[in-house]
Amino acid sequence: MSIPLRSSLCIALCGAVTALAAQADEHHREHGAHTHGLGTLNVVRDGAELEIELIAPAANLLGFEYAPRTEAEREALRRAVEQLHRDAELFELPAAAGCRSEGVAIHSALLEAHGAEEHGPDHDHRHEGEAHADFEIHYAFRCDTPAQLDRVTVRLFESFPATETLEVQLVGPTGQHRTRLTAHDNLLTF
């Protein structure tokens, strides 16, 4: 299933990413473009819609970053994909906001290599090298009472403990913000 970012959300996210590109470039020069334990979380709230994009090295989610070679590795991939689909467990939203999932889309060269069918017909078939396989996951939510959507508790660290830090770009009613999350500091506020 493929979930395109809604145009207004995409414009807002693209603006935030562009505005923060210089900072990201500096980070990559210092730490390398692909760092185990580190992931990126892009969060956009626009009215009743919430879009979350997670980009993470496969090592953060699987413990390895090459096409599964053993039955245990294939099972680890299957379990990770299953867990990544549990958006309500990974991102806790205020109950008063009445948010519901509109879908999850998972993209990775490892899924192609493994033959998994986690991507839709419009999936980009570019291949990332086995040495640096990443996952890109898109989550979409719609909320009945968006005024109550004032926070997101990120529980990803509990499900994927190899994820140590998330670099967050947040776009919401109060503007654009950049922050870092860890297992001990996992709350985003709008």
Tab-separated table of C-alpha atoms in Angstrom:
chain	number	residue	atom	x	y	z
A	1	MET	CA	0.000	0.000	0.000
A	2	SER	CA	1.407	3.371	-0.890
A	3	ILE	CA	0.374	6.485	0.951
A	4	PRO	CA	1.318	9.689	-0.872
A	5	LEU	CA	1.855	12.715	1.292
A	6	ARG	CA	-1.024	15.115	0.854
A	7	SER	CA	0.052	18.121	-1.190
A	8	SER	CA	-0.269	20.713	1.603
A	9	LEU	CA	1.530	18.432	4.012
A	10	CYS	CA	4.189	17.679	1.440
A	11	ILE	CA	4.715	21.382	0.786
A	12	ALA	CA	5.033	22.050	4.514
A	13	LEU	CA	7.382	19.109	5.016
A	14	CYS	CA	9.478	20.011	1.981
A	15	GLY	CA	9.780	23.560	3.305
A	16	ALA	CA	10.914	22.303	6.679
A	17	VAL	CA	13.388	19.900	5.159
A	18	THR	CA	14.778	22.592	2.860
A	19	ALA	CA	15.091	25.067	5.728
A	20	LEU	CA	16.979	22.499	7.781
A	21	ALA	CA	19.114	21.106	4.940
A	22	ALA	CA	22.209	23.075	5.911
A	23	GLN	CA	22.037	21.686	9.452
A	24	ALA	CA	21.515	18.156	8.142
A	25	ASP	CA	24.453	18.496	5.750
A	26	GLU	CA	26.657	19.547	8.657
A	27	HIS	CA	25.449	16.554	10.685
A	28	HIS	CA	26.219	14.175	7.802
A	29	ARG	CA	29.709	15.622	7.369
A	30	GLU	CA	30.350	15.066	11.064
A	31	HIS	CA	28.719	11.659	11.478
A	32	GLY	CA	28.349	10.129	8.024
A	33	ALA	CA	25.152	9.839	6.020
A	34	HIS	CA	24.259	6.491	7.548
A	35	THR	CA	24.682	5.977	11.277
A	36	HIS	CA	23.469	2.932	13.166
A	37	GLY	CA	21.250	3.820	16.106
A	38	LEU	CA	20.208	7.104	14.488
A	39	GLY	CA	17.004	7.641	12.523
A	40	THR	CA	15.004	10.520	11.116
A	41	LEU	CA	11.409	11.319	11.948
A	42	ASN	CA	9.486	13.893	9.896
A	43	VAL	CA	6.166	14.867	11.479
A	44	VAL	CA	3.599	17.155	9.852
A	45	ARG	CA	0.302	18.153	11.438
A	46	ASP	CA	-2.096	20.068	9.208
A	47	GLY	CA	-5.598	20.465	10.552
A	48	ALA	CA	-7.102	17.030	11.069
A	49	GLU	CA	-4.266	15.268	9.255
A	50	LEU	CA	-1.075	13.921	10.763
A	51	GLU	CA	1.704	12.477	8.609
A	52	ILE	CA	4.754	10.762	10.065
A	53	GLU	CA	7.724	9.583	8.039
A	54	LEU	CA	10.376	7.384	9.639
A	55	ILE	CA	13.712	6.809	7.909
A	56	ALA	CA	15.997	4.339	9.659
A	57	PRO	CA	18.923	2.071	8.853
A	58	ALA	CA	17.843	-1.558	8.660
A	59	ALA	CA	20.295	-2.325	11.462
A	60	ASN	CA	18.113	-0.243	13.817
A	61	LEU	CA	15.061	-2.346	12.996
A	62	LEU	CA	16.487	-5.775	12.156
A	63	GLY	CA	19.953	-6.006	13.643
A	64	PHE	CA	21.425	-6.436	10.130
A	65	GLU	CA	21.244	-4.533	6.853
A	66	TYR	CA	21.573	-7.041	4.057
A	67	ALA	CA	19.070	-9.320	2.353
A	68	PRO	CA	18.064	-12.045	4.823
A	69	ARG	CA	20.178	-15.162	4.333
A	70	THR	CA	18.927	-17.471	7.053
A	71	GLU	CA	15.521	-18.477	8.291
A	72	ALA	CA	16.153	-16.522	11.507
A	73	GLU	CA	16.932	-13.366	9.487
A	74	ARG	CA	13.832	-13.849	7.329
A	75	GLU	CA	11.789	-14.185	10.513
A	76	ALA	CA	13.384	-11.021	11.953
A	77	LEU	CA	12.394	-9.136	8.787
A	78	ARG	CA	8.834	-10.489	8.949
A	79	ARG	CA	8.502	-9.538	12.643
A	80	ALA	CA	9.912	-6.047	12.047
A	81	VAL	CA	7.517	-5.372	9.161
A	82	GLU	CA	4.621	-6.647	11.261
A	83	GLN	CA	5.632	-4.358	14.146
A	84	LEU	CA	6.110	-1.358	11.829
A	85	HIS	CA	2.482	-1.770	10.739
A	86	ARG	CA	1.315	-1.349	14.361
A	87	ASP	CA	1.208	2.426	14.156
A	88	ALA	CA	-0.931	2.830	17.288
A	89	GLU	CA	1.758	1.023	19.319
A	90	LEU	CA	4.613	3.059	17.838
A	91	PHE	CA	2.948	6.492	18.030
A	92	GLU	CA	0.661	7.210	20.967
A	93	LEU	CA	-1.787	10.018	20.201
A	94	PRO	CA	-4.153	11.661	22.716
A	95	ALA	CA	-7.394	9.659	22.917
A	96	ALA	CA	-9.394	12.922	23.026
A	97	ALA	CA	-8.161	13.739	19.496
A	98	GLY	CA	-10.027	10.727	18.069
A	99	CYS	CA	-7.274	9.867	15.594
A	100	ARG	CA	-7.463	6.829	13.353
A	101	SER	CA	-4.912	5.315	11.043
A	102	GLU	CA	-5.315	5.888	7.328
A	103	GLY	CA	-2.545	3.444	6.498
A	104	VAL	CA	1.103	2.527	6.603
A	105	ALA	CA	3.507	2.225	3.659
A	106	ILE	CA	6.894	0.556	4.065
A	107	HIS	CA	9.701	0.838	1.525
A	108	SER	CA	13.120	-0.813	1.583
A	109	ALA	CA	15.436	-2.482	-0.886
A	110	LEU	CA	15.554	-5.374	1.597
A	111	LEU	CA	11.857	-6.022	1.079
A	112	GLU	CA	12.411	-6.183	-2.677
A	113	ALA	CA	15.392	-8.462	-2.257
A	114	HIS	CA	13.357	-10.687	0.043
A	115	GLY	CA	10.353	-10.593	-2.276
A	116	ALA	CA	8.046	-9.040	0.302
A	117	GLU	CA	5.024	-7.241	-1.061
A	118	GLU	CA	4.994	-4.237	1.244
A	119	HIS	CA	5.005	-1.618	-1.483
A	120	GLY	CA	2.416	-0.603	-4.005
A	121	PRO	CA	2.552	-0.398	-7.801
A	122	ASP	CA	3.988	3.120	-7.680
A	123	HIS	CA	6.949	2.012	-5.545
A	124	ASP	CA	10.279	3.466	-6.589
A	125	HIS	CA	12.462	0.498	-7.536
A	126	ARG	CA	15.833	2.144	-6.981
A	127	HIS	CA	18.131	-0.156	-5.068
A	128	GLU	CA	20.083	0.927	-2.074
A	129	GLY	CA	23.397	-0.874	-1.648
A	130	GLU	CA	23.397	-3.825	0.690
A	131	ALA	CA	25.973	-2.060	2.838
A	132	HIS	CA	23.569	0.762	3.772
A	133	ALA	CA	20.000	-0.486	3.548
A	134	ASP	CA	17.401	1.892	4.950
A	135	PHE	CA	13.706	1.632	5.669
A	136	GLU	CA	11.323	4.452	4.823
A	137	ILE	CA	7.931	4.175	6.494
A	138	HIS	CA	4.988	6.537	6.012
A	139	TYR	CA	2.153	6.745	8.522
A	140	ALA	CA	-1.067	8.703	7.943
A	141	PHE	CA	-3.670	9.591	10.570
A	142	ARG	CA	-6.903	11.611	10.505
A	143	CYS	CA	-8.247	13.069	13.738
A	144	ASP	CA	-11.873	13.891	14.579
A	145	THR	CA	-10.896	16.552	17.137
A	146	PRO	CA	-7.604	17.978	15.867
A	147	ALA	CA	-7.499	20.689	18.555
A	148	GLN	CA	-6.829	17.862	21.033
A	149	LEU	CA	-3.858	16.595	19.013
A	150	ASP	CA	-1.253	18.439	21.047
A	151	ARG	CA	1.368	15.709	21.396
A	152	VAL	CA	2.765	12.454	20.045
A	153	THR	CA	4.519	9.984	22.316
A	154	VAL	CA	7.018	8.039	20.211
A	155	ARG	CA	7.150	4.426	21.436
A	156	LEU	CA	9.367	3.210	18.595
A	157	PHE	CA	12.314	2.868	20.979
A	158	GLU	CA	10.491	0.167	22.939
A	159	SER	CA	9.847	-1.966	19.859
A	160	PHE	CA	13.234	-1.314	18.230
A	161	PRO	CA	15.790	-0.780	21.028
A	162	ALA	CA	18.710	-0.499	18.564
A	163	THR	CA	17.177	2.865	17.629
A	164	GLU	CA	18.942	5.160	20.075
A	165	THR	CA	18.164	8.631	18.691
A	166	LEU	CA	15.661	10.136	16.279
A	167	GLU	CA	16.424	13.453	14.612
A	168	VAL	CA	12.973	15.058	14.347
A	169	GLN	CA	11.697	17.700	11.981
A	170	LEU	CA	8.293	18.825	13.191
A	171	VAL	CA	5.863	21.030	11.291
A	172	GLY	CA	2.669	22.026	13.043
A	173	PRO	CA	0.429	24.871	14.147
A	174	THR	CA	3.284	26.566	16.020
A	175	GLY	CA	5.689	26.448	13.067
A	176	GLN	CA	8.711	24.352	12.216
A	177	HIS	CA	10.927	22.829	14.876
A	178	ARG	CA	13.868	20.510	15.030
A	179	THR	CA	14.560	18.292	18.019
A	180	ARG	CA	16.027	14.951	19.054
A	181	LEU	CA	14.207	12.099	20.732
A	182	THR	CA	15.557	9.204	22.767
A	183	ALA	CA	13.946	6.399	24.745
A	184	HIS	CA	14.028	8.658	27.833
A	185	ASP	CA	12.851	11.798	26.024
A	186	ASN	CA	10.199	10.591	23.569
A	187	LEU	CA	7.463	13.243	23.666
A	188	LEU	CA	6.723	15.629	20.787
A	189	THR	CA	4.423	18.559	21.432
A	190	PHE	CA	2.645	20.810	18.954
